[in-house]
mmCIF file of C-alpha atoms in Angstrom:
data_model
loop_
_atom_site.group_PDB
_atom_site.id
_atom_site.type_symbol
_atom_site.label_atom_id
_atom_site.label_comp_id
_atom_site.label_asym_id
_atom_site.label_seq_id
_atom_site.Cartn_x
_atom_site.Cartn_y
_atom_site.Cartn_z
ATOM 1 C CA UNK A 14 14.693 15.472 16.635
ATOM 2 C CA UNK A 15 13.595 15.016 20.475
ATOM 3 C CA UNK A 16 12.793 18.323 20.580
ATOM 4 C CA UNK A 17 10.530 18.832 17.626
ATOM 5 C CA UNK A 18 8.503 15.705 18.586
ATOM 6 C CA UNK A 19 7.285 16.641 21.673
ATOM 7 C CA UNK A 20 3.962 18.548 20.691
ATOM 8 C CA UNK A 21 3.946 16.251 17.157
ATOM 9 C CA UNK A 22 1.717 12.905 16.383
ATOM 10 C CA UNK A 23 3.310 10.134 16.859
ATOM 11 C CA UNK A 24 5.179 8.481 14.373
ATOM 12 C CA UNK A 25 5.569 11.678 12.655
ATOM 13 C CA UNK A 26 9.023 12.151 11.071
ATOM 14 C CA UNK A 27 11.007 14.673 8.916
ATOM 15 C CA UNK A 28 10.056 12.836 5.354
ATOM 16 C CA UNK A 29 7.545 15.517 4.766
ATOM 17 C CA UNK A 30 9.752 18.562 5.976
ATOM 18 C CA UNK A 31 12.602 16.701 3.815
ATOM 19 C CA UNK A 32 10.667 17.081 0.661
ATOM 20 C CA UNK A 33 8.536 20.161 0.991
ATOM 21 C CA UNK A 34 12.956 22.329 1.651
ATOM 22 C CA UNK A 35 14.075 19.704 -1.468
ATOM 23 C CA UNK A 36 11.147 21.006 -3.804
ATOM 24 C CA UNK A 37 11.733 24.974 -2.527
ATOM 25 C CA UNK A 38 15.288 24.468 -3.683
ATOM 26 C CA UNK A 39 14.530 22.776 -6.697
ATOM 27 C CA UNK A 40 12.520 25.204 -7.713
ATOM 28 C CA UNK A 41 14.909 28.443 -6.375
ATOM 29 C CA UNK A 42 17.648 26.688 -8.678
ATOM 30 C CA UNK A 43 15.869 26.140 -11.996
ATOM 31 C CA UNK A 44 14.835 29.717 -11.543
ATOM 32 C CA UNK A 45 18.397 31.146 -11.386
ATOM 33 C CA UNK A 46 20.465 28.907 -12.766
ATOM 34 C CA UNK A 47 18.992 27.391 -16.047
ATOM 35 C CA UNK A 48 20.730 24.095 -17.890
ATOM 36 C CA UNK A 49 22.290 23.103 -14.313
ATOM 37 C CA UNK A 50 22.604 19.951 -13.081
ATOM 38 C CA UNK A 51 20.044 18.665 -10.484
ATOM 39 C CA UNK A 52 21.507 18.794 -6.575
ATOM 40 C CA UNK A 53 19.596 16.365 -5.847
ATOM 41 C CA UNK A 54 17.869 15.828 -2.487
ATOM 42 C CA UNK A 55 19.258 16.757 0.670
ATOM 43 C CA UNK A 56 19.057 15.642 4.056
ATOM 44 C CA UNK A 57 17.831 17.365 7.721
ATOM 45 C CA UNK A 58 20.767 16.765 10.125
ATOM 46 C CA UNK A 59 21.376 18.391 13.757
ATOM 47 C CA UNK A 60 23.814 20.670 13.287
ATOM 48 C CA UNK A 61 26.575 19.165 15.793
ATOM 49 C CA UNK A 62 26.079 16.457 13.788
ATOM 50 C CA UNK A 63 27.077 18.253 10.136
ATOM 51 C CA UNK A 64 30.030 17.837 8.043
ATOM 52 C CA UNK A 65 33.025 19.848 7.363
ATOM 53 C CA UNK A 66 31.480 21.510 4.386
ATOM 54 C CA UNK A 67 29.284 23.449 6.936
ATOM 55 C CA UNK A 68 31.474 24.570 9.023
ATOM 56 C CA UNK A 69 32.606 27.409 6.248
ATOM 57 C CA UNK A 70 28.421 28.379 5.464
ATOM 58 C CA UNK A 71 28.367 32.379 5.727
ATOM 59 C CA UNK A 72 25.153 32.390 7.566
ATOM 60 C CA UNK A 73 22.017 35.224 6.995
ATOM 61 C CA UNK A 74 19.658 34.951 10.000
ATOM 62 C CA UNK A 75 16.087 35.977 11.396
ATOM 63 C CA UNK A 76 15.237 36.562 14.756
ATOM 64 C CA UNK A 77 11.806 34.023 14.347
ATOM 65 C CA UNK A 78 14.372 30.888 13.996
ATOM 66 C CA UNK A 79 15.525 30.361 10.791
ATOM 67 C CA UNK A 80 18.506 30.861 8.827
ATOM 68 C CA UNK A 81 20.017 30.260 5.359
ATOM 69 C CA UNK A 82 23.472 29.929 4.067
ATOM 70 C CA UNK A 83 26.387 29.732 1.691
ATOM 71 C CA UNK A 84 29.650 28.256 1.408
ATOM 72 C CA UNK A 85 32.683 27.589 -1.176
ATOM 73 C CA UNK A 86 33.103 31.015 -2.487
ATOM 74 C CA UNK A 87 29.734 32.672 -1.276
ATOM 75 C CA UNK A 88 27.516 35.116 -3.226
ATOM 76 C CA UNK A 89 30.209 35.590 -6.242
ATOM 77 C CA UNK A 90 30.385 31.885 -6.514
ATOM 78 C CA UNK A 91 26.648 31.937 -6.696
ATOM 79 C CA UNK A 92 26.250 34.895 -9.425
ATOM 80 C CA UNK A 93 29.107 32.873 -11.359
ATOM 81 C CA UNK A 94 26.641 30.045 -11.348
ATOM 82 C CA UNK A 95 23.787 32.114 -12.690
ATOM 83 C CA UNK A 96 26.532 33.640 -15.664
ATOM 84 C CA UNK A 97 27.306 30.276 -16.101
ATOM 85 C CA UNK A 98 30.819 31.374 -15.670
ATOM 86 C CA UNK A 99 33.756 29.847 -13.475
ATOM 87 C CA UNK A 100 33.469 30.982 -9.848
ATOM 88 C CA UNK A 101 37.543 31.324 -9.621
ATOM 89 C CA UNK A 102 38.298 35.250 -9.042
ATOM 90 C CA UNK A 103 41.848 35.176 -11.250
ATOM 91 C CA UNK A 104 42.014 37.541 -13.339
ATOM 92 C CA UNK A 105 38.732 39.190 -12.846
ATOM 93 C CA UNK A 106 38.062 43.029 -12.634
ATOM 94 C CA UNK A 107 36.858 44.442 -9.624
ATOM 95 C CA UNK A 108 33.985 44.944 -11.595
ATOM 96 C CA UNK A 109 33.709 41.635 -12.752
ATOM 97 C CA UNK A 110 33.752 40.327 -8.940
ATOM 98 C CA UNK A 111 31.296 42.980 -8.169
ATOM 99 C CA UNK A 112 28.671 42.688 -10.757
ATOM 100 C CA UNK A 113 28.790 38.535 -9.450
ATOM 101 C CA UNK A 114 28.284 39.241 -5.885
ATOM 102 C CA UNK A 115 25.361 41.520 -6.593
ATOM 103 C CA UNK A 116 23.759 38.831 -8.786
ATOM 104 C CA UNK A 117 24.905 36.458 -6.229
ATOM 105 C CA UNK A 118 23.336 38.276 -3.524
ATOM 106 C CA UNK A 119 20.085 39.095 -5.394
ATOM 107 C CA UNK A 120 19.750 34.110 -5.317
ATOM 108 C CA UNK A 121 20.193 34.687 -2.031
ATOM 109 C CA UNK A 122 17.802 36.934 -1.268
ATOM 110 C CA UNK A 123 15.366 35.452 -3.549
ATOM 111 C CA UNK A 124 15.643 32.192 -1.061
ATOM 112 C CA UNK A 125 15.242 33.967 1.770
ATOM 113 C CA UNK A 126 12.324 35.125 0.644
ATOM 114 C CA UNK A 127 11.154 31.639 -0.817
ATOM 115 C CA UNK A 128 11.305 29.839 2.969
ATOM 116 C CA UNK A 129 8.922 32.648 4.347
ATOM 117 C CA UNK A 130 5.734 31.126 3.893
ATOM 118 C CA UNK A 131 6.929 27.401 4.109
ATOM 119 C CA UNK A 132 8.380 27.971 7.166
ATOM 120 C CA UNK A 133 5.852 30.093 8.633
ATOM 121 C CA UNK A 134 7.623 33.243 8.273
ATOM 122 C CA UNK A 135 5.851 36.696 8.492
ATOM 123 C CA UNK A 136 6.016 38.196 4.934
ATOM 124 C CA UNK A 137 8.731 40.824 5.121
ATOM 125 C CA UNK A 138 11.290 39.264 8.033
ATOM 126 C CA UNK A 139 13.742 41.007 8.096
ATOM 127 C CA UNK A 140 17.127 39.038 7.585
ATOM 128 C CA UNK A 141 21.008 40.045 8.878
ATOM 129 C CA UNK A 142 24.202 38.411 7.838
ATOM 130 C CA UNK A 143 25.499 36.852 11.053
ATOM 131 C CA UNK A 144 28.932 35.029 12.388
ATOM 132 C CA UNK A 145 26.985 33.251 14.668
ATOM 133 C CA UNK A 146 26.241 29.118 13.543
ATOM 134 C CA UNK A 147 22.708 27.252 14.319
ATOM 135 C CA UNK A 148 22.519 26.130 17.531
ATOM 136 C CA UNK A 149 23.328 22.352 17.782
ATOM 137 C CA UNK A 150 19.644 21.811 18.455
ATOM 138 C CA UNK A 151 19.034 23.543 15.117
ATOM 139 C CA UNK A 152 18.465 21.282 12.214
ATOM 140 C CA UNK A 153 20.028 21.912 8.758
ATOM 141 C CA UNK A 154 18.700 21.196 5.438
ATOM 142 C CA UNK A 155 22.121 21.260 2.838
ATOM 143 C CA UNK A 156 22.825 20.323 -0.764
ATOM 144 C CA UNK A 157 25.587 20.680 -3.162
ATOM 145 C CA UNK A 158 24.775 23.211 -6.219
ATOM 146 C CA UNK A 159 27.208 21.087 -9.093
ATOM 147 C CA UNK A 160 28.238 23.575 -11.362
ATOM 148 C CA UNK A 161 31.380 24.716 -13.136
ATOM 149 C CA UNK A 162 34.605 24.476 -10.536
ATOM 150 C CA UNK A 163 33.880 22.772 -6.921
ATOM 151 C CA UNK A 164 30.006 22.488 -6.050
ATOM 152 C CA UNK A 165 28.097 25.256 -4.048
ATOM 153 C CA UNK A 166 26.959 24.427 -0.471
ATOM 154 C CA UNK A 167 24.040 25.553 0.364
ATOM 155 C CA UNK A 168 22.058 25.322 3.419
ATOM 156 C CA UNK A 169 18.649 26.517 5.409
ATOM 157 C CA UNK A 170 18.738 25.973 9.286
ATOM 158 C CA UNK A 171 15.759 25.916 11.901
ATOM 159 C CA UNK A 172 15.359 25.679 15.176
ATOM 160 C CA UNK A 173 13.001 22.618 16.487
ATOM 161 C CA UNK A 174 9.922 24.628 16.698
ATOM 162 C CA UNK A 175 9.519 26.096 12.875
ATOM 163 C CA UNK A 176 10.862 22.032 12.037
ATOM 164 C CA UNK A 177 7.715 20.801 14.182
ATOM 165 C CA UNK A 178 5.824 23.675 12.266
ATOM 166 C CA UNK A 179 7.231 22.571 9.170
ATOM 167 C CA UNK A 180 6.648 18.646 9.580
ATOM 168 C CA UNK A 181 3.257 19.417 10.737
ATOM 169 C CA UNK A 182 1.656 21.232 7.337
ATOM 170 C CA UNK A 183 2.557 18.439 5.601
ATOM 171 C CA UNK A 184 1.586 15.616 7.443
ATOM 172 C CA UNK A 185 -2.051 13.857 5.907
ATOM 173 C CA UNK A 186 -5.103 14.858 6.906
ATOM 174 C CA UNK A 187 -6.628 13.225 9.586
ATOM 175 C CA UNK A 188 -10.090 11.383 8.547
ATOM 176 C CA UNK A 189 -13.313 12.762 9.419
ATOM 177 C CA UNK A 190 -15.334 11.909 11.645
ATOM 178 C CA UNK A 191 -19.044 11.425 12.121
ATOM 179 C CA UNK A 192 -21.311 14.352 12.680
ATOM 180 C CA UNK A 193 -22.427 14.498 16.522
ATOM 181 C CA UNK A 194 -26.453 13.519 16.917
ATOM 182 C CA UNK A 195 -28.783 16.111 17.754
ATOM 183 C CA UNK A 196 -28.988 17.029 21.203
ATOM 184 C CA UNK A 197 -32.982 15.226 21.435
ATOM 185 C CA UNK A 198 -31.875 11.848 19.730
ATOM 186 C CA UNK A 199 -28.529 12.093 22.117
ATOM 187 C CA UNK A 200 -30.714 12.423 24.916
ATOM 188 C CA UNK A 201 -33.805 10.319 23.367
ATOM 189 C CA UNK A 202 -32.770 7.119 25.416
ATOM 190 C CA UNK A 203 -32.097 8.350 28.673
ATOM 191 C CA UNK A 204 -34.919 6.859 31.311
ATOM 192 C CA UNK A 205 -36.420 9.081 33.862
ATOM 193 C CA UNK A 206 -38.912 8.477 36.832
ATOM 194 C CA UNK A 207 -42.315 9.965 35.498
ATOM 195 C CA UNK A 208 -44.898 10.435 38.803
ATOM 196 C CA UNK A 209 -48.065 11.883 39.681
ATOM 197 C CA UNK A 210 -48.624 14.380 42.616
ATOM 198 C CA UNK A 211 -51.467 13.097 44.748
ATOM 199 C CA UNK A 212 -51.309 16.226 46.898
ATOM 200 C CA UNK A 213 -50.005 17.798 49.913
ATOM 201 C CA UNK A 214 -51.063 19.072 53.294
ATOM 202 C CA UNK A 215 -48.949 20.288 55.906
ATOM 203 C CA UNK A 216 -48.258 18.701 59.721
ATOM 204 C CA UNK A 217 -46.105 20.063 62.862
ATOM 205 C CA UNK A 218 -43.010 17.455 63.734
ATOM 206 C CA UNK A 219 -45.149 16.699 66.751
ATOM 207 C CA UNK A 220 -47.927 15.561 64.632
ATOM 208 C CA UNK A 221 -45.702 13.327 62.533
ATOM 209 C CA UNK A 222 -44.458 11.628 65.657
ATOM 210 C CA UNK A 223 -47.840 11.302 67.356
ATOM 211 C CA UNK A 224 -49.009 9.828 63.894
ATOM 212 C CA UNK A 225 -50.308 5.504 63.986
ATOM 213 C CA UNK A 226 -52.083 3.477 62.017
ATOM 214 C CA UNK A 227 -55.618 4.343 60.827
ATOM 215 C CA UNK A 228 -54.805 8.023 61.239
ATOM 216 C CA UNK A 229 -56.479 10.001 58.131
ATOM 217 C CA UNK A 230 -54.166 13.321 56.501
ATOM 218 C CA UNK A 231 -55.807 15.197 54.375
ATOM 219 C CA UNK A 232 -54.607 16.506 51.375
ATOM 220 C CA UNK A 233 -55.061 19.709 49.483
ATOM 221 C CA UNK A 234 -56.549 18.602 46.347
ATOM 222 C CA UNK A 235 -59.938 16.758 45.373
ATOM 223 C CA UNK A 236 -60.431 13.303 44.340
ATOM 224 C CA UNK A 237 -61.750 14.162 40.878
ATOM 225 C CA UNK A 238 -59.154 16.731 40.515
ATOM 226 C CA UNK A 239 -56.691 16.253 37.640
ATOM 227 C CA UNK A 240 -53.301 15.400 38.989
ATOM 228 C CA UNK A 241 -50.408 17.478 38.229
ATOM 229 C CA UNK A 242 -46.862 15.725 36.653
ATOM 230 C CA UNK A 243 -43.678 15.282 37.813
ATOM 231 C CA UNK A 244 -40.290 14.412 36.347
ATOM 232 C CA UNK A 245 -37.721 12.939 39.005
ATOM 233 C CA UNK A 246 -40.195 14.282 41.843
ATOM 234 C CA UNK A 247 -39.767 18.097 39.323
ATOM 235 C CA UNK A 248 -43.437 18.745 38.684
ATOM 236 C CA UNK A 249 -43.438 19.752 34.909
ATOM 237 C CA UNK A 250 -45.773 22.538 33.882
ATOM 238 C CA UNK A 251 -49.157 22.391 32.223
ATOM 239 C CA UNK A 252 -49.362 17.951 32.792
ATOM 240 C CA UNK A 253 -51.970 16.618 34.165
ATOM 241 C CA UNK A 254 -53.560 13.323 34.454
ATOM 242 C CA UNK A 255 -55.651 11.566 36.603
ATOM 243 C CA UNK A 256 -55.552 7.712 38.066
ATOM 244 C CA UNK A 257 -56.956 4.702 35.771
ATOM 245 C CA UNK A 258 -57.125 1.552 36.406
ATOM 246 C CA UNK A 259 -55.828 -1.042 33.754
ATOM 247 C CA UNK A 260 -56.690 -4.762 35.082
ATOM 248 C CA UNK A 261 -55.277 -4.567 38.681
ATOM 249 C CA UNK A 262 -52.956 -1.765 38.067
ATOM 250 C CA UNK A 263 -53.375 1.790 38.786
ATOM 251 C CA UNK A 264 -52.242 3.611 35.851
ATOM 252 C CA UNK A 265 -51.961 7.307 34.736
ATOM 253 C CA UNK A 266 -54.774 8.505 31.894
ATOM 254 C CA UNK A 267 -53.079 11.717 30.522
ATOM 255 C CA UNK A 268 -55.927 15.080 30.451
ATOM 256 C CA UNK A 269 -52.760 17.358 29.454
ATOM 257 C CA UNK A 270 -49.787 16.176 27.544
ATOM 258 C CA UNK A 271 -46.179 17.596 28.613
ATOM 259 C CA UNK A 272 -44.474 20.239 26.822
ATOM 260 C CA UNK A 273 -41.220 21.766 27.128
#
């Protein structure tokens, strides 16, 4: 099943898909063949690995990647099984055979409708008889319906993509993850550089080159004027402080709290 696993979680296998198909076929068989013996669970195999019993299957296919088939007498055998009579044509009249065929075709039509949901097929998918068997890389699930006379093979074929979809639908739910923190809580521990803007002055390049120790530059702010605060050297509107002294260090004393 390499083709189907290319986009499945690690460890995914066909167990859930096989169980789903077995359950589907059991419900279908129980609906049409009252009192029939349990056909048992089948298994999924590549068409290239299928046994001889699948080589005589008469297939109905759809363009969406699925096929349903019956062998060993086809619709007549299913009709006979539904009626609880032997499937051999023997001395049956043409009317008898027509009745058994119609009943068997109704059984198959119901089976095709039942596989649509688990395989993700659209409602009302159109099926048609086909001489073409599933491709070698397709997977086939098959069982043998017991009854009077020879058992009747029933098969469901799926492309790798359809099978992968079926497997994914039966994987366990992923573990729940803790809710993400709010932006405020997530960023609360971020460290930022807070500074006070003492002031600025305009000078020419020549004046800068001529600066010497002892020169005085006059800033554009009065000494008793509140200073705006800056975060990472970017001014913060609506904030202000004054310079205070704490022990032997300078400190900011807020006169207007930061906001925004």
